[in-house]
PDB file of C-alpha atoms in Angstrom:
ATOM      1  CA  MET A   9     107.013  85.422 114.163  1.00 36.00           C
ATOM      2  CA  THR A  10     104.891  88.542 114.425  1.00 41.00           C
ATOM      3  CA  SER A  11     101.135  88.526 114.338  1.00 45.00           C
ATOM      4  CA  PRO A  12      99.785  89.653 110.955  1.00 60.00           C
ATOM      5  CA  ALA A  13      97.852  92.396 112.770  1.00 52.00           C
ATOM      6  CA  THR A  14     101.106  94.002 113.920  1.00 56.00           C
ATOM      7  CA  ASP A  15     102.980  93.471 110.670  1.00 84.00           C
ATOM      8  CA  ALA A  16     103.201  96.775 108.776  1.00 88.00           C
ATOM      9  CA  ASP A  17     103.287  95.033 105.372  1.00 91.00           C
ATOM     10  CA  PHE A  18     100.159  93.056 106.254  1.00 93.00           C
ATOM     11  CA  LEU A  19      98.271  96.191 107.314  1.00 93.00           C
ATOM     12  CA  LEU A  20      99.420  98.114 104.242  1.00 95.00           C
ATOM     13  CA  ARG A  21      98.313  95.351 101.883  1.00 95.00           C
ATOM     14  CA  LEU A  22      95.011  94.977 103.746  1.00 96.00           C
ATOM     15  CA  ASP A  23      94.349  98.720 103.370  1.00 96.00           C
ATOM     16  CA  GLU A  24      95.153  98.502  99.641  1.00 96.00           C
ATOM     17  CA  ILE A  25      92.703  95.642  99.134  1.00 97.00           C
ATOM     18  CA  ILE A  26      89.951  97.437 101.041  1.00 97.00           C
ATOM     19  CA  ALA A  27      90.561 100.687  99.149  1.00 96.00           C
ATOM     20  CA  ALA A  28      90.352  98.878  95.803  1.00 96.00           C
ATOM     21  CA  HIS A  29      86.764  97.810  96.538  1.00 96.00           C
ATOM     22  CA  LYS A  30      85.414 100.252  99.121  1.00 87.00           C
ATOM     23  CA  GLY A  31      83.542 102.407  96.586  1.00 87.00           C
ATOM     24  CA  ARG A  32      81.717  99.441  95.078  1.00 92.00           C
ATOM     25  CA  GLU A  33      78.241  98.354  95.980  1.00 92.00           C
ATOM     26  CA  GLY A  34      78.520  95.257  98.169  1.00 92.00           C
ATOM     27  CA  PRO A  35      82.309  95.255  98.552  1.00 96.00           C
ATOM     28  CA  LEU A  36      82.586  92.589 101.260  1.00 96.00           C
ATOM     29  CA  LEU A  37      82.700  89.478  99.061  1.00 96.00           C
ATOM     30  CA  PRO A  38      85.216  90.862  96.539  1.00 96.00           C
ATOM     31  CA  ILE A  39      87.431  91.987  99.426  1.00 97.00           C
ATOM     32  CA  LEU A  40      87.228  88.565 101.075  1.00 96.00           C
ATOM     33  CA  HIS A  41      88.109  86.880  97.783  1.00 95.00           C
ATOM     34  CA  ASP A  42      91.126  89.162  97.392  1.00 96.00           C
ATOM     35  CA  LEU A  43      92.233  88.508 100.984  1.00 95.00           C
ATOM     36  CA  GLN A  44      92.075  84.785 100.396  1.00 91.00           C
ATOM     37  CA  ALA A  45      93.925  85.127  97.087  1.00 91.00           C
ATOM     38  CA  GLU A  46      96.636  87.134  98.840  1.00 92.00           C
ATOM     39  CA  TRP A  47      97.168  84.966 101.930  1.00 90.00           C
ATOM     40  CA  GLY A  48      95.450  81.664 101.099  1.00 87.00           C
ATOM     41  CA  TYR A  49      92.857  82.295 103.813  1.00 91.00           C
ATOM     42  CA  VAL A  50      91.008  85.191 105.452  1.00 95.00           C
ATOM     43  CA  PRO A  51      93.140  86.143 108.460  1.00 94.00           C
ATOM     44  CA  GLU A  52      91.112  86.626 111.625  1.00 93.00           C
ATOM     45  CA  GLU A  53      93.150  89.784 112.298  1.00 94.00           C
ATOM     46  CA  ALA A  54      91.771  91.308 109.082  1.00 96.00           C
ATOM     47  CA  GLN A  55      88.139  90.917 110.067  1.00 95.00           C
ATOM     48  CA  PRO A  56      87.841  93.773 112.613  1.00 96.00           C
ATOM     49  CA  VAL A  57      89.753  96.110 110.287  1.00 95.00           C
ATOM     50  CA  LEU A  58      87.440  95.179 107.451  1.00 96.00           C
ATOM     51  CA  ALA A  59      84.345  95.591 109.629  1.00 96.00           C
ATOM     52  CA  GLU A  60      85.374  99.089 110.691  1.00 96.00           C
ATOM     53  CA  ALA A  61      86.238 100.136 107.132  1.00 96.00           C
ATOM     54  CA  LEU A  62      82.853  98.980 105.819  1.00 96.00           C
ATOM     55  CA  GLY A  63      80.736 100.145 108.761  1.00 95.00           C
ATOM     56  CA  MET A  64      79.831  96.598 109.731  1.00 96.00           C
ATOM     57  CA  THR A  65      80.116  94.633 112.933  1.00 96.00           C
ATOM     58  CA  ARG A  66      82.813  92.013 113.416  1.00 96.00           C
ATOM     59  CA  ALA A  67      80.021  89.463 113.772  1.00 96.00           C
ATOM     60  CA  GLU A  68      78.642  90.354 110.335  1.00 96.00           C
ATOM     61  CA  VAL A  69      82.029  89.911 108.682  1.00 96.00           C
ATOM     62  CA  HIS A  70      82.701  86.686 110.565  1.00 95.00           C
ATOM     63  CA  GLY A  71      79.238  85.413 109.630  1.00 94.00           C
ATOM     64  CA  VAL A  72      79.972  85.830 105.931  1.00 95.00           C
ATOM     65  CA  VAL A  73      83.420  84.215 106.227  1.00 93.00           C
ATOM     66  CA  SER A  74      82.030  81.240 108.128  1.00 89.00           C
ATOM     67  CA  PHE A  75      78.925  80.861 105.923  1.00 89.00           C
ATOM     68  CA  TYR A  76      80.690  80.398 102.583  1.00 86.00           C
ATOM     69  CA  HIS A  77      82.582  77.110 102.310  1.00 75.00           C
ATOM     70  CA  ASP A  78      85.211  78.542  99.954  1.00 78.00           C
ATOM     71  CA  PHE A  79      86.546  80.948 102.581  1.00 88.00           C
ATOM     72  CA  ARG A  80      89.112  79.535 104.976  1.00 85.00           C
ATOM     73  CA  ASP A  81      90.057  80.924 108.378  1.00 84.00           C
ATOM     74  CA  HIS A  82      93.434  79.174 108.377  1.00 83.00           C
ATOM     75  CA  PRO A  83      96.046  78.311 105.744  1.00 86.00           C
ATOM     76  CA  HIS A  84      95.472  75.163 103.722  1.00 86.00           C
ATOM     77  CA  GLY A  85      97.931  72.620 102.393  1.00 90.00           C
ATOM     78  CA  ARG A  86      99.794  72.957  99.116  1.00 91.00           C
ATOM     79  CA  HIS A  87      97.025  70.831  97.578  1.00 93.00           C
ATOM     80  CA  VAL A  88      93.327  70.688  98.417  1.00 92.00           C
ATOM     81  CA  LEU A  89      91.460  67.421  97.933  1.00 96.00           C
ATOM     82  CA  ARG A  90      87.713  67.923  97.642  1.00 95.00           C
ATOM     83  CA  LEU A  91      85.246  65.080  98.059  1.00 97.00           C
ATOM     84  CA  CYS A  92      81.675  65.600  96.916  1.00 96.00           C
ATOM     85  CA  ARG A  93      79.071  65.427  99.684  1.00 95.00           C
ATOM     86  CA  ALA A  94      75.959  66.095  97.567  1.00 95.00           C
ATOM     87  CA  GLU A  95      72.990  63.734  97.464  1.00 96.00           C
ATOM     88  CA  ALA A  96      73.847  61.977  94.186  1.00 96.00           C
ATOM     89  CA  CYS A  97      77.311  61.121  95.453  1.00 96.00           C
ATOM     90  CA  GLN A  98      75.975  60.095  98.847  1.00 96.00           C
ATOM     91  CA  SER A  99      73.572  57.687  97.161  1.00 96.00           C
ATOM     92  CA  MET A 100      76.547  56.091  95.391  1.00 97.00           C
ATOM     93  CA  GLY A 101      78.777  55.533  98.407  1.00 97.00           C
ATOM     94  CA  ALA A 102      80.394  58.906  99.088  1.00 97.00           C
ATOM     95  CA  GLU A 103      80.050  58.487 102.848  1.00 97.00           C
ATOM     96  CA  ALA A 104      81.984  55.202 102.850  1.00 97.00           C
ATOM     97  CA  LEU A 105      84.582  56.697 100.499  1.00 98.00           C
ATOM     98  CA  ALA A 106      84.993  59.728 102.757  1.00 97.00           C
ATOM     99  CA  ASP A 107      85.516  57.455 105.758  1.00 97.00           C
ATOM    100  CA  GLU A 108      88.162  55.458 103.864  1.00 97.00           C
ATOM    101  CA  VAL A 109      89.965  58.580 102.633  1.00 97.00           C
ATOM    102  CA  ARG A 110      89.963  60.238 106.065  1.00 97.00           C
ATOM    103  CA  THR A 111      91.361  57.058 107.613  1.00 97.00           C
ATOM    104  CA  ALA A 112      94.000  56.617 104.884  1.00 96.00           C
ATOM    105  CA  LEU A 113      95.143  60.239 105.153  1.00 96.00           C
ATOM    106  CA  GLY A 114      94.881  60.359 108.944  1.00 96.00           C
ATOM    107  CA  ILE A 115      92.997  63.668 108.827  1.00 96.00           C
ATOM    108  CA  ASP A 116      89.403  64.839 109.058  1.00 96.00           C
ATOM    109  CA  TRP A 117      87.456  67.468 107.115  1.00 94.00           C
ATOM    110  CA  HIS A 118      89.191  70.873 106.984  1.00 89.00           C
ATOM    111  CA  GLU A 119      92.422  69.395 108.341  1.00 92.00           C
ATOM    112  CA  THR A 120      95.844  69.374 106.745  1.00 92.00           C
ATOM    113  CA  THR A 121      98.365  66.561 106.754  1.00 93.00           C
ATOM    114  CA  PRO A 122     101.257  67.126 109.180  1.00 92.00           C
ATOM    115  CA  ASP A 123     103.656  67.742 106.278  1.00 92.00           C
ATOM    116  CA  GLY A 124     101.420  70.588 105.003  1.00 90.00           C
ATOM    117  CA  ARG A 125     100.975  68.858 101.662  1.00 93.00           C
ATOM    118  CA  LEU A 126      97.228  68.187 101.598  1.00 95.00           C
ATOM    119  CA  THR A 127      94.004  69.615 103.027  1.00 94.00           C
ATOM    120  CA  LEU A 128      90.752  67.639 102.869  1.00 95.00           C
ATOM    121  CA  GLU A 129      87.603  69.644 102.129  1.00 93.00           C
ATOM    122  CA  PRO A 130      83.977  68.663 101.570  1.00 94.00           C
ATOM    123  CA  VAL A 131      82.255  70.189  98.564  1.00 92.00           C
ATOM    124  CA  PHE A 132      78.588  70.117  97.679  1.00 91.00           C
ATOM    125  CA  CYS A 133      78.538  69.136  94.007  1.00 92.00           C
ATOM    126  CA  LEU A 134      81.312  68.912  91.478  1.00 94.00           C
ATOM    127  CA  GLY A 135      78.883  68.462  88.595  1.00 93.00           C
ATOM    128  CA  LEU A 136      79.716  64.794  88.034  1.00 94.00           C
ATOM    129  CA  CYS A 137      76.434  63.449  89.378  1.00 95.00           C
ATOM    130  CA  ALA A 138      76.156  60.758  86.685  1.00 96.00           C
ATOM    131  CA  CYS A 139      79.628  59.506  87.665  1.00 95.00           C
ATOM    132  CA  ALA A 140      79.193  59.566  91.434  1.00 97.00           C
ATOM    133  CA  PRO A 141      80.965  59.620  93.789  1.00 98.00           C
ATOM    134  CA  SER A 142      83.395  62.316  92.672  1.00 97.00           C
ATOM    135  CA  ALA A 143      86.534  64.043  93.861  1.00 97.00           C
ATOM    136  CA  GLN A 144      88.703  66.964  92.783  1.00 96.00           C
ATOM    137  CA  MET A 145      92.288  67.986  93.346  1.00 94.00           C
ATOM    138  CA  GLY A 146      93.529  71.094  91.619  1.00 88.00           C
ATOM    139  CA  GLU A 147      91.954  71.156  88.175  1.00 88.00           C
ATOM    140  CA  ARG A 148      91.619  67.390  87.986  1.00 93.00           C
ATOM    141  CA  LEU A 149      88.202  65.812  88.530  1.00 95.00           C
ATOM    142  CA  ILE A 150      87.553  62.106  88.970  1.00 96.00           C
ATOM    143  CA  GLY A 151      84.252  60.308  88.715  1.00 96.00           C
ATOM    144  CA  ARG A 152      83.318  56.908  90.095  1.00 97.00           C
ATOM    145  CA  ALA A 153      85.902  57.647  92.743  1.00 97.00           C
ATOM    146  CA  SER A 154      87.313  54.876  94.869  1.00 97.00           C
ATOM    147  CA  LEU A 155      89.986  54.889  97.545  1.00 97.00           C
ATOM    148  CA  ALA A 156      92.518  53.626  95.003  1.00 97.00           C
ATOM    149  CA  LYS A 157      91.635  56.383  92.502  1.00 96.00           C
ATOM    150  CA  VAL A 158      91.810  59.059  95.202  1.00 96.00           C
ATOM    151  CA  GLN A 159      95.159  57.752  96.464  1.00 95.00           C
ATOM    152  CA  LYS A 160      96.512  57.830  92.888  1.00 94.00           C
ATOM    153  CA  LEU A 161      95.230  61.386  92.455  1.00 92.00           C
ATOM    154  CA  VAL A 162      96.928  62.429  95.707  1.00 93.00           C
ATOM    155  CA  ALA A 163     100.179  60.703  94.712  1.00 92.00           C
ATOM    156  CA  GLU A 164     100.182  62.538  91.384  1.00 88.00           C
ATOM    157  CA  GLY A 165      99.520  65.858  93.090  1.00 80.00           C
ATOM    158  CA  GLY A 166      96.355  66.508  91.108  1.00 64.00           C
ATOM    159  CA  ALA A 167      98.284  66.810  87.839  1.00 57.00           C
TER     160      ALA A 167
END
């Protein structure tokens, strides 16, 4: 498998995405969103190209990618399970739930199951504070989450 940086289709698509936003004020975030929409993550090989095109340093681009939790630097699973880590959920047992879920899945935060099916991500508020702790998979939200509810959600694929 070739590195994305040496793949002509990758470089062509990267140039197209950059060109679509380069004339805008503050183009970095829209470009990063488009890169993630295209490949499911922001490829490390794209960052120096993006930095040069926008007159930024590689460190500046990397800093933005690593600062925002929604940007990934590696592909995620077919499904992403998000567990709320905000204060309201923590006060209602989110830490214990997270420990149970990580143990049951055999993965830690930002990791993907060996079959590539599921990635576990922390999120800082799903807006279900009154029903804490909460979880999300796909478009489906669950409040008063328990290990059993999360396992059911995972089994159903978030549908």
